[in-house]
mmCIF file of C-alpha atoms and ligand atoms in Angstrom:
data_model
loop_
_atom_site.group_PDB
_atom_site.id
_atom_site.type_symbol
_atom_site.label_atom_id
_atom_site.label_comp_id
_atom_site.label_asym_id
_atom_site.label_seq_id
_atom_site.Cartn_x
_atom_site.Cartn_y
_atom_site.Cartn_z
ATOM 1 C CA MET P 212 280.919 2.249 -39.681
ATOM 2 C CA LYS P 213 278.148 2.070 -42.271
ATOM 3 C CA LYS P 214 278.539 2.796 -45.963
ATOM 4 C CA ALA P 215 275.817 4.835 -47.666
ATOM 5 C CA LEU P 216 274.978 5.514 -51.267
ATOM 6 C CA VAL P 217 273.532 9.018 -51.651
ATOM 7 C CA THR P 218 271.814 9.342 -55.004
ATOM 8 C CA GLY P 219 271.622 12.980 -56.111
ATOM 9 C CA GLY P 220 274.362 13.662 -53.567
ATOM 10 C CA ALA P 221 275.701 16.622 -55.566
ATOM 11 C CA GLY P 222 272.309 18.337 -55.402
ATOM 12 C CA PHE P 223 270.919 20.711 -52.805
ATOM 13 C CA ILE P 224 269.538 18.440 -50.045
ATOM 14 C CA GLY P 225 271.693 15.442 -51.009
ATOM 15 C CA SER P 226 274.958 17.363 -50.557
ATOM 16 C CA HIS P 227 273.926 18.565 -47.091
ATOM 17 C CA LEU P 228 273.124 14.970 -46.232
ATOM 18 C CA VAL P 229 276.583 13.913 -47.444
ATOM 19 C CA ASP P 230 278.088 16.554 -45.118
ATOM 20 C CA ARG P 231 276.078 15.220 -42.219
ATOM 21 C CA LEU P 232 276.821 11.518 -42.817
ATOM 22 C CA THR P 233 280.559 12.135 -43.246
ATOM 23 C CA SER P 234 280.628 14.235 -40.074
ATOM 24 C CA LYS P 235 279.305 11.133 -38.283
ATOM 25 C CA GLY P 236 282.166 9.059 -39.757
ATOM 26 C CA TRP P 237 280.136 7.237 -42.430
ATOM 27 C CA TYR P 238 281.625 6.089 -45.732
ATOM 28 C CA VAL P 239 279.647 7.786 -48.489
ATOM 29 C CA LYS P 240 279.351 7.028 -52.155
ATOM 30 C CA VAL P 241 277.648 9.736 -54.238
ATOM 31 C CA ILE P 242 276.039 8.979 -57.576
ATOM 32 C CA ASP P 243 274.821 11.941 -59.600
ATOM 33 C CA ASN P 244 274.364 12.739 -63.287
ATOM 34 C CA PHE P 245 274.964 16.453 -62.569
ATOM 35 C CA SER P 246 271.789 17.459 -64.409
ATOM 36 C CA SER P 247 271.013 19.959 -61.623
ATOM 37 C CA GLY P 248 273.668 18.876 -59.115
ATOM 38 C CA ARG P 249 276.999 20.686 -58.996
ATOM 39 C CA LEU P 250 280.492 19.415 -58.265
ATOM 40 C CA GLU P 251 281.183 22.421 -56.036
ATOM 41 C CA ASN P 252 278.530 21.124 -53.588
ATOM 42 C CA VAL P 253 280.744 18.135 -52.779
ATOM 43 C CA GLU P 254 284.176 19.489 -53.689
ATOM 44 C CA HIS P 255 285.108 20.101 -50.049
ATOM 45 C CA HIS P 256 285.175 16.287 -49.619
ATOM 46 C CA ARG P 257 287.781 15.865 -52.367
ATOM 47 C CA SER P 258 290.574 14.810 -49.998
ATOM 48 C CA ASN P 259 288.294 12.730 -47.754
ATOM 49 C CA LEU P 260 289.067 9.080 -48.430
ATOM 50 C CA ARG P 261 285.680 8.109 -47.037
ATOM 51 C CA VAL P 262 283.842 9.960 -49.826
ATOM 52 C CA GLU P 263 283.597 8.737 -53.398
ATOM 53 C CA VAL P 264 281.838 10.824 -56.053
ATOM 54 C CA LEU P 265 280.681 9.022 -59.199
ATOM 55 C CA LYS P 266 279.113 10.496 -62.292
ATOM 56 C CA GLY P 267 276.357 8.354 -63.750
ATOM 57 C CA ASP P 268 272.737 8.318 -64.777
ATOM 58 C CA LEU P 269 270.451 6.080 -62.750
ATOM 59 C CA LYS P 270 268.027 5.729 -65.648
ATOM 60 C CA ASP P 271 270.587 3.213 -66.811
ATOM 61 C CA SER P 272 269.985 0.031 -64.775
ATOM 62 C CA ARG P 273 273.678 -0.948 -65.073
ATOM 63 C CA VAL P 274 274.653 2.309 -63.344
ATOM 64 C CA ALA P 275 272.145 1.601 -60.556
ATOM 65 C CA GLU P 276 273.534 -1.895 -60.184
ATOM 66 C CA GLU P 277 277.182 -0.698 -59.978
ATOM 67 C CA SER P 278 276.306 2.077 -57.500
ATOM 68 C CA VAL P 279 274.632 -0.082 -54.875
ATOM 69 C CA LYS P 280 277.470 -2.623 -54.702
ATOM 70 C CA GLY P 281 279.050 -2.722 -51.242
ATOM 71 C CA VAL P 282 276.711 -0.249 -49.558
ATOM 72 C CA ASP P 283 274.538 -0.856 -46.482
ATOM 73 C CA VAL P 284 271.907 1.803 -47.114
ATOM 74 C CA VAL P 285 270.679 3.870 -50.037
ATOM 75 C CA PHE P 286 269.608 7.476 -49.395
ATOM 76 C CA HIS P 287 267.635 8.127 -52.561
ATOM 77 C CA TYR P 288 267.559 11.876 -53.289
ATOM 78 C CA ALA P 289 268.087 11.887 -57.066
ATOM 79 C CA ALA P 290 265.063 13.205 -58.947
ATOM 80 C CA ASN P 291 263.872 16.025 -61.089
ATOM 81 C CA PRO P 292 262.392 18.233 -58.323
ATOM 82 C CA GLU P 293 260.744 20.874 -60.546
ATOM 83 C CA VAL P 294 256.980 20.413 -60.093
ATOM 84 C CA ARG P 295 256.276 22.833 -62.935
ATOM 85 C CA VAL P 296 258.147 20.660 -65.474
ATOM 86 C CA SER P 297 255.531 17.930 -65.203
ATOM 87 C CA THR P 298 252.856 20.207 -66.649
ATOM 88 C CA THR P 299 254.614 20.410 -69.985
ATOM 89 C CA ASN P 300 256.883 17.338 -69.941
ATOM 90 C CA PRO P 301 255.307 14.619 -67.785
ATOM 91 C CA GLU P 302 257.655 11.931 -69.120
ATOM 92 C CA ILE P 303 260.584 13.662 -67.391
ATOM 93 C CA HIS P 304 259.126 12.837 -63.995
ATOM 94 C CA PHE P 305 258.177 9.357 -65.115
ATOM 95 C CA ASN P 306 261.768 8.657 -66.163
ATOM 96 C CA GLU P 307 263.799 10.616 -63.605
ATOM 97 C CA ASN P 308 261.672 9.643 -60.637
ATOM 98 C CA ILE P 309 259.797 6.387 -61.258
ATOM 99 C CA VAL P 310 262.215 4.571 -63.589
ATOM 100 C CA VAL P 311 265.221 5.615 -61.491
ATOM 101 C CA THR P 312 263.565 4.408 -58.271
ATOM 102 C CA PHE P 313 262.606 1.095 -59.897
ATOM 103 C CA ASN P 314 266.187 0.621 -61.151
ATOM 104 C CA LEU P 315 267.540 1.254 -57.680
ATOM 105 C CA LEU P 316 265.101 -1.119 -55.989
ATOM 106 C CA GLU P 317 265.944 -3.850 -58.474
ATOM 107 C CA ALA P 318 269.653 -3.250 -57.949
ATOM 108 C CA MET P 319 269.143 -3.401 -54.179
ATOM 109 C CA ARG P 320 267.159 -6.637 -54.412
ATOM 110 C CA LYS P 321 269.782 -8.314 -56.580
ATOM 111 C CA ASN P 322 272.694 -7.133 -54.430
ATOM 112 C CA ASP P 323 271.046 -7.733 -51.061
ATOM 113 C CA VAL P 324 271.104 -4.083 -49.939
ATOM 114 C CA ARG P 325 268.543 -3.976 -47.185
ATOM 115 C CA GLU P 326 267.810 -0.329 -46.373
ATOM 116 C CA ILE P 327 266.443 2.661 -48.284
ATOM 117 C CA VAL P 328 265.620 6.225 -47.240
ATOM 118 C CA PHE P 329 263.506 8.005 -49.834
ATOM 119 C CA ALA P 330 263.111 11.754 -50.389
ATOM 120 C CA SER P 331 259.391 12.060 -51.039
ATOM 121 C CA SER P 332 257.371 15.236 -51.020
ATOM 122 C CA SER P 333 254.319 16.966 -49.570
ATOM 123 C CA SER P 334 253.015 16.996 -53.155
ATOM 124 C CA VAL P 335 251.828 13.382 -52.727
ATOM 125 C CA TYR P 336 248.855 14.763 -50.741
ATOM 126 C CA GLY P 337 247.630 17.063 -53.523
ATOM 127 C CA GLU P 338 245.105 19.533 -52.116
ATOM 128 C CA PRO P 339 244.256 18.170 -48.658
ATOM 129 C CA GLU P 340 240.909 19.159 -47.176
ATOM 130 C CA VAL P 341 242.477 20.136 -43.866
ATOM 131 C CA ILE P 342 245.923 21.448 -43.105
ATOM 132 C CA PRO P 343 248.236 20.563 -41.520
ATOM 133 C CA VAL P 344 247.899 17.124 -43.097
ATOM 134 C CA SER P 345 249.178 14.025 -41.307
ATOM 135 C CA GLU P 346 250.949 10.979 -42.719
ATOM 136 C CA ASP P 347 247.821 8.799 -42.688
ATOM 137 C CA ALA P 348 245.913 11.084 -45.081
ATOM 138 C CA PRO P 349 245.348 9.601 -48.560
ATOM 139 C CA MET P 350 247.815 10.326 -51.367
ATOM 140 C CA ARG P 351 245.837 12.299 -53.978
ATOM 141 C CA PRO P 352 248.482 14.079 -56.062
ATOM 142 C CA ILE P 353 247.401 16.717 -58.577
ATOM 143 C CA SER P 354 250.722 17.016 -60.435
ATOM 144 C CA VAL P 355 252.654 14.359 -62.327
ATOM 145 C CA TYR P 356 255.584 15.180 -60.035
ATOM 146 C CA GLY P 357 253.413 14.357 -56.975
ATOM 147 C CA ALA P 358 252.078 11.258 -58.721
ATOM 148 C CA SER P 359 255.631 10.136 -59.512
ATOM 149 C CA LYS P 360 256.617 10.481 -55.840
ATOM 150 C CA ALA P 361 253.482 8.546 -54.781
ATOM 151 C CA ALA P 362 254.334 5.826 -57.328
ATOM 152 C CA CYS P 363 257.881 5.619 -55.938
ATOM 153 C CA GLU P 364 256.520 5.331 -52.392
ATOM 154 C CA ASN P 365 254.247 2.492 -53.490
ATOM 155 C CA LEU P 366 257.062 0.680 -55.299
ATOM 156 C CA ILE P 367 259.211 1.010 -52.181
ATOM 157 C CA HIS P 368 256.355 -0.312 -50.050
ATOM 158 C CA ALA P 369 255.984 -3.393 -52.254
ATOM 159 C CA TYR P 370 259.741 -4.098 -52.247
ATOM 160 C CA SER P 371 259.812 -3.616 -48.491
ATOM 161 C CA LYS P 372 257.002 -6.137 -47.917
ATOM 162 C CA LEU P 373 258.164 -8.609 -50.565
ATOM 163 C CA TYR P 374 261.888 -8.614 -49.892
ATOM 164 C CA GLY P 375 262.141 -7.363 -46.306
ATOM 165 C CA ILE P 376 263.865 -4.100 -47.297
ATOM 166 C CA LYS P 377 263.802 -1.578 -44.462
ATOM 167 C CA ALA P 378 262.296 1.622 -45.867
ATOM 168 C CA LEU P 379 261.971 5.140 -44.535
ATOM 169 C CA VAL P 380 259.877 7.545 -46.599
ATOM 170 C CA LEU P 381 260.337 11.235 -45.810
ATOM 171 C CA ARG P 382 257.781 13.691 -47.169
ATOM 172 C CA TYR P 383 259.550 17.047 -47.205
ATOM 173 C CA ALA P 384 257.843 20.435 -47.392
ATOM 174 C CA ASN P 385 259.734 23.219 -49.239
ATOM 175 C CA VAL P 386 263.334 22.967 -48.144
ATOM 176 C CA VAL P 387 265.468 26.132 -48.378
ATOM 177 C CA GLY P 388 269.031 27.095 -47.553
ATOM 178 C CA PRO P 389 272.534 27.323 -48.994
ATOM 179 C CA ARG P 390 273.078 25.567 -52.381
ATOM 180 C CA LEU P 391 269.367 25.828 -53.294
ATOM 181 C CA ARG P 392 269.022 26.524 -57.031
ATOM 182 C CA HIS P 393 265.333 25.994 -57.775
ATOM 183 C CA GLY P 394 261.869 26.782 -56.403
ATOM 184 C CA VAL P 395 260.092 29.979 -55.472
ATOM 185 C CA VAL P 396 262.731 31.510 -53.174
ATOM 186 C CA TYR P 397 265.538 31.098 -55.707
ATOM 187 C CA ASP P 398 263.229 32.229 -58.516
ATOM 188 C CA PHE P 399 262.363 35.474 -56.645
ATOM 189 C CA ILE P 400 266.048 36.212 -55.929
ATOM 190 C CA ILE P 401 267.020 35.797 -59.584
ATOM 191 C CA LYS P 402 264.114 37.927 -60.817
ATOM 192 C CA LEU P 403 264.843 40.698 -58.310
ATOM 193 C CA ARG P 404 268.538 40.750 -59.171
ATOM 194 C CA ARG P 405 267.500 41.281 -62.780
ATOM 195 C CA ASN P 406 264.885 43.928 -61.984
ATOM 196 C CA ALA P 407 264.715 45.331 -58.441
ATOM 197 C CA LYS P 408 261.558 47.334 -59.178
ATOM 198 C CA GLU P 409 259.203 44.566 -60.221
ATOM 199 C CA LEU P 410 258.502 40.998 -59.143
ATOM 200 C CA GLU P 411 256.476 38.545 -61.195
ATOM 201 C CA ILE P 412 254.549 36.193 -58.910
ATOM 202 C CA LEU P 413 253.163 32.994 -60.415
ATOM 203 C CA GLY P 414 249.658 32.692 -58.952
ATOM 204 C CA ASP P 415 247.681 35.248 -56.951
ATOM 205 C CA GLY P 416 250.190 35.208 -54.071
ATOM 206 C CA THR P 417 247.781 33.615 -51.590
ATOM 207 C CA GLN P 418 249.104 30.064 -52.049
ATOM 208 C CA VAL P 419 250.032 28.613 -48.652
ATOM 209 C CA ARG P 420 253.167 26.546 -47.960
ATOM 210 C CA SER P 421 255.591 25.789 -45.196
ATOM 211 C CA TYR P 422 259.343 26.302 -45.580
ATOM 212 C CA ILE P 423 261.976 24.423 -43.652
ATOM 213 C CA TYR P 424 265.625 25.361 -43.343
ATOM 214 C CA VAL P 425 267.866 22.634 -44.738
ATOM 215 C CA TYR P 426 269.736 22.028 -41.446
ATOM 216 C CA ASP P 427 266.400 21.402 -39.700
ATOM 217 C CA ALA P 428 265.422 19.033 -42.525
ATOM 218 C CA ILE P 429 268.712 17.109 -42.295
ATOM 219 C CA GLU P 430 268.420 16.880 -38.518
ATOM 220 C CA ALA P 431 264.866 15.512 -38.960
ATOM 221 C CA THR P 432 266.161 13.001 -41.512
ATOM 222 C CA MET P 433 268.779 11.674 -39.096
ATOM 223 C CA VAL P 434 266.369 11.587 -36.128
ATOM 224 C CA ALA P 435 263.892 9.521 -38.177
ATOM 225 C CA TYR P 436 266.709 7.276 -39.423
ATOM 226 C CA ASP P 437 268.198 6.726 -35.960
ATOM 227 C CA ASN P 438 264.837 5.771 -34.432
ATOM 228 C CA PRO P 439 263.465 2.945 -36.566
ATOM 229 C CA ARG P 440 259.924 1.875 -35.696
ATOM 230 C CA GLU P 441 258.496 -0.138 -38.571
ATOM 231 C CA LEU P 442 259.955 -2.015 -41.525
ATOM 232 C CA PHE P 443 258.238 0.573 -43.752
ATOM 233 C CA ASP P 444 257.695 3.969 -42.187
ATOM 234 C CA VAL P 445 256.635 7.447 -43.335
ATOM 235 C CA TYR P 446 257.304 10.880 -41.830
ATOM 236 C CA ASN P 447 256.355 14.422 -42.760
ATOM 237 C CA ILE P 448 259.264 16.879 -42.516
ATOM 238 C CA ALA P 449 258.322 20.546 -42.269
ATOM 239 C CA SER P 450 258.485 23.550 -40.017
ATOM 240 C CA GLU P 451 255.523 24.073 -37.718
ATOM 241 C CA ASP P 452 253.916 27.048 -39.456
ATOM 242 C CA TRP P 453 252.955 28.094 -42.963
ATOM 243 C CA ILE P 454 252.989 31.332 -44.944
ATOM 244 C CA THR P 455 251.647 32.713 -48.210
ATOM 245 C CA VAL P 456 253.675 33.315 -51.369
ATOM 246 C CA ASN P 457 253.067 37.057 -50.799
ATOM 247 C CA GLU P 458 254.787 36.710 -47.417
ATOM 248 C CA VAL P 459 257.680 34.853 -49.080
ATOM 249 C CA ALA P 460 257.999 37.745 -51.562
ATOM 250 C CA LYS P 461 258.005 40.233 -48.692
ATOM 251 C CA ALA P 462 260.675 38.278 -46.782
ATOM 252 C CA VAL P 463 262.878 37.983 -49.890
ATOM 253 C CA ILE P 464 262.531 41.700 -50.696
ATOM 254 C CA TYR P 465 263.335 42.650 -47.107
ATOM 255 C CA ALA P 466 266.343 40.312 -46.926
ATOM 256 C CA MET P 467 267.647 41.792 -50.190
ATOM 257 C CA GLY P 468 267.325 45.301 -48.758
ATOM 258 C CA LEU P 469 264.894 46.416 -51.501
ATOM 259 C CA ARG P 470 261.904 48.769 -51.312
ATOM 260 C CA SER P 471 258.956 49.802 -53.457
ATOM 261 C CA VAL P 472 258.843 46.611 -55.509
ATOM 262 C CA ARG P 473 255.745 46.301 -57.685
ATOM 263 C CA TYR P 474 254.116 42.847 -57.745
ATOM 264 C CA VAL P 475 252.874 41.477 -61.058
ATOM 265 C CA TYR P 476 250.598 38.491 -60.522
ATOM 266 C CA LYS P 477 250.223 35.661 -63.042
ATOM 267 C CA PRO P 478 247.353 33.539 -61.715
ATOM 268 C CA VAL P 479 245.865 30.538 -63.522
ATOM 269 C CA LEU P 480 242.809 28.460 -62.608
ATOM 270 C CA HIS P 481 241.843 29.192 -58.962
ATOM 271 C CA GLY P 482 244.782 31.532 -58.314
ATOM 272 C CA VAL P 483 247.621 29.024 -58.487
ATOM 273 C CA GLY P 484 250.839 29.523 -60.452
ATOM 274 C CA TRP P 485 250.468 26.702 -62.955
ATOM 275 C CA PRO P 486 248.236 23.623 -63.441
ATOM 276 C CA GLY P 487 249.274 21.150 -60.736
ATOM 277 C CA ASP P 488 250.387 23.874 -58.305
ATOM 278 C CA VAL P 489 248.781 23.236 -54.895
ATOM 279 C CA LYS P 490 246.863 26.145 -53.362
ATOM 280 C CA ARG P 491 247.216 25.218 -49.686
ATOM 281 C CA ILE P 492 249.511 22.658 -48.119
ATOM 282 C CA ALA P 493 251.113 22.317 -44.715
ATOM 283 C CA LEU P 494 252.308 19.217 -42.934
ATOM 284 C CA ASP P 495 251.533 17.889 -39.488
ATOM 285 C CA VAL P 496 254.889 17.005 -37.883
ATOM 286 C CA ARG P 497 253.660 15.539 -34.603
ATOM 287 C CA LYS P 498 254.890 12.039 -35.517
ATOM 288 C CA LEU P 499 258.440 13.309 -35.936
ATOM 289 C CA LYS P 500 258.208 15.422 -32.793
ATOM 290 C CA GLU P 501 257.347 12.286 -30.828
ATOM 291 C CA LEU P 502 260.936 11.215 -31.562
ATOM 292 C CA GLY P 503 262.223 14.373 -29.898
ATOM 293 C CA TRP P 504 262.905 16.438 -33.043
ATOM 294 C CA ARG P 505 262.084 20.152 -33.044
ATOM 295 C CA PRO P 506 262.641 22.559 -35.946
ATOM 296 C CA ARG P 507 264.813 25.527 -34.948
ATOM 297 C CA MET P 508 263.311 27.966 -37.450
ATOM 298 C CA ARG P 509 259.862 28.975 -38.553
ATOM 299 C CA SER P 510 259.011 29.489 -42.241
ATOM 300 C CA ARG P 511 259.695 33.224 -42.483
ATOM 301 C CA GLU P 512 263.022 32.920 -40.683
ATOM 302 C CA ALA P 513 264.036 29.976 -42.877
ATOM 303 C CA VAL P 514 263.268 31.961 -46.043
ATOM 304 C CA ALA P 515 265.144 35.056 -44.800
ATOM 305 C CA LYS P 516 268.201 33.013 -43.820
ATOM 306 C CA ALA P 517 268.147 31.133 -47.144
ATOM 307 C CA VAL P 518 268.037 34.411 -49.083
ATOM 308 C CA SER P 519 271.106 35.707 -47.294
ATOM 309 C CA ASP P 520 272.922 32.334 -47.818
ATOM 310 C CA ILE P 521 272.132 32.280 -51.531
ATOM 311 C CA LEU P 522 273.013 35.940 -52.089
ATOM 312 C CA HIS P 523 276.315 35.323 -50.364
ATOM 313 C CA GLU P 524 277.023 32.365 -52.674
ATOM 314 C CA LEU P 525 276.033 34.249 -55.824
ATOM 315 C CA LYS P 526 278.231 37.211 -54.841
ATOM 316 C CA SER P 527 281.202 34.973 -54.125
ATOM 317 C CA TYR P 528 281.045 33.612 -57.721
ATOM 318 C CA GLU P 529 281.110 37.132 -59.082
ATOM 319 C CA GLU P 530 284.233 38.149 -57.125
HETATM 320 P P1 NAD A 22 268.362 18.908 -56.677
HETATM 321 O O1 NAD A 22 267.935 19.082 -58.092
HETATM 322 O O2 NAD A 22 269.309 19.897 -56.110
HETATM 323 O O3 NAD A 22 268.926 17.445 -56.446
HETATM 324 C C1 NAD A 22 268.597 16.333 -57.245
HETATM 325 C C2 NAD A 22 269.895 15.691 -57.668
HETATM 326 O O4 NAD A 22 269.618 14.501 -58.409
HETATM 327 C C3 NAD A 22 270.746 16.583 -58.573
HETATM 328 O O5 NAD A 22 272.067 16.614 -58.091
HETATM 329 C C4 NAD A 22 270.664 15.916 -59.940
HETATM 330 O O6 NAD A 22 271.823 16.158 -60.735
HETATM 331 C C5 NAD A 22 270.489 14.453 -59.538
HETATM 332 N N1 NAD A 22 269.820 13.624 -60.555
HETATM 333 C C6 NAD A 22 268.661 13.881 -61.194
HETATM 334 N N2 NAD A 22 268.365 12.881 -62.051
HETATM 335 C C7 NAD A 22 269.354 11.964 -61.929
HETATM 336 C C8 NAD A 22 269.622 10.715 -62.562
HETATM 337 N N3 NAD A 22 268.804 10.228 -63.504
HETATM 338 N N4 NAD A 22 270.742 10.020 -62.210
HETATM 339 C C9 NAD A 22 271.594 10.530 -61.270
HETATM 340 N N5 NAD A 22 271.384 11.706 -60.644
HETATM 341 C C10 NAD A 22 270.290 12.418 -60.974
HETATM 342 O O7 NAD A 22 267.020 18.877 -55.813
HETATM 343 P P2 NAD A 22 266.813 18.868 -54.230
HETATM 344 O O8 NAD A 22 265.976 20.032 -53.904
HETATM 345 O O9 NAD A 22 268.087 18.658 -53.527
HETATM 346 O O10 NAD A 22 265.899 17.578 -54.071
HETATM 347 C C11 NAD A 22 266.423 16.348 -53.585
HETATM 348 C C12 NAD A 22 265.268 15.366 -53.425
HETATM 349 O O11 NAD A 22 264.340 15.862 -52.472
HETATM 350 C C13 NAD A 22 264.474 15.141 -54.707
HETATM 351 O O12 NAD A 22 264.083 13.783 -54.745
HETATM 352 C C14 NAD A 22 263.268 16.025 -54.542
HETATM 353 O O13 NAD A 22 262.181 15.568 -55.293
HETATM 354 C C15 NAD A 22 263.039 15.909 -53.051
HETATM 355 N N6 NAD A 22 262.307 17.041 -52.463
HETATM 356 C C16 NAD A 22 262.866 18.298 -52.501
HETATM 357 C C17 NAD A 22 262.168 19.361 -51.912
HETATM 358 C C18 NAD A 22 262.735 20.759 -51.897
HETATM 359 O O14 NAD A 22 262.051 21.683 -51.420
HETATM 360 N N7 NAD A 22 263.950 21.011 -52.351
HETATM 361 C C19 NAD A 22 260.920 19.137 -51.303
HETATM 362 C C20 NAD A 22 260.386 17.844 -51.317
HETATM 363 C C21 NAD A 22 261.103 16.804 -51.879
#
């Protein structure tokens, strides 16, 4: 059975991936600095001898080097995923995303680890002229976060070609579900729990996105992994539809059982929420569907289910 390193394995998507890999009998090593990851996301593996959880910061090349030792494949999910942060603190994304990815690739090269799966993002496309956008469209990021993901993809491409490392790049849309603790859906829940009468919406509410439930995203990840085609390959991972931020607000309010909520819009520039926020993005998933994958949920359903998952988690802490 294979041994995987999951970087950021105590985070939202990473911890679901750990669940999935262990359920298939894999040995899994998690490395996380717990900056946004939480021990409770992986605590249920405490007595599983096939799971090892290490605390360490991958900005330190020695940590990267130690982590990759003895593994067959690196699932690289560690990053700072907050797009908004890059507007005010661009160096965070440079360090947490680009430097960390470089450290890992170097560690892999030196230790002869020959496979990497990378959690990239739809933000590499920037504002595509047509949506849904397919994998062969140019990367034209408009945020430093998107640029950092594009830089990581390019580094991975070079290492793949130079050193024969098998690389799978997965460009996720907005992933939602249990354990999510950032992004618009979580933000709306927290605001509405504080004030059930009013909801501040960053932007004019017409921004378009697609939302994928985390189980669909993990299934897509495994389908892409289990069906290798090229030494370096790229897939979009998203649901098949897209909705506006106003529709997300409506779904969250409905799922929380609220009524008569007043929207307060905070638009900047051309109606987006912050500089670097993309107005319209949706991903073409035909390439992934050719492998037989189908998402089970559409965007609205995914958001509604995620709201009920997260509310359930938040309530259980309070009990
Ligand atoms: P998350 O914040 O829950 O997970 C990231 C994890 O990485 C956290 O556990 C954090 O503690 C860890 N981490 C950060 N910096 C680290 C470092 N220097 N060393 C070690 N660990 C570190 O976020 P997520 O939503 O689970 O995102 C996982 C990956 O997927 C990220 O690369 C993100 O950019 C990407 N992604 C997420 C989404 C989404 O909608 N959630 C969409 C597209 C891409």
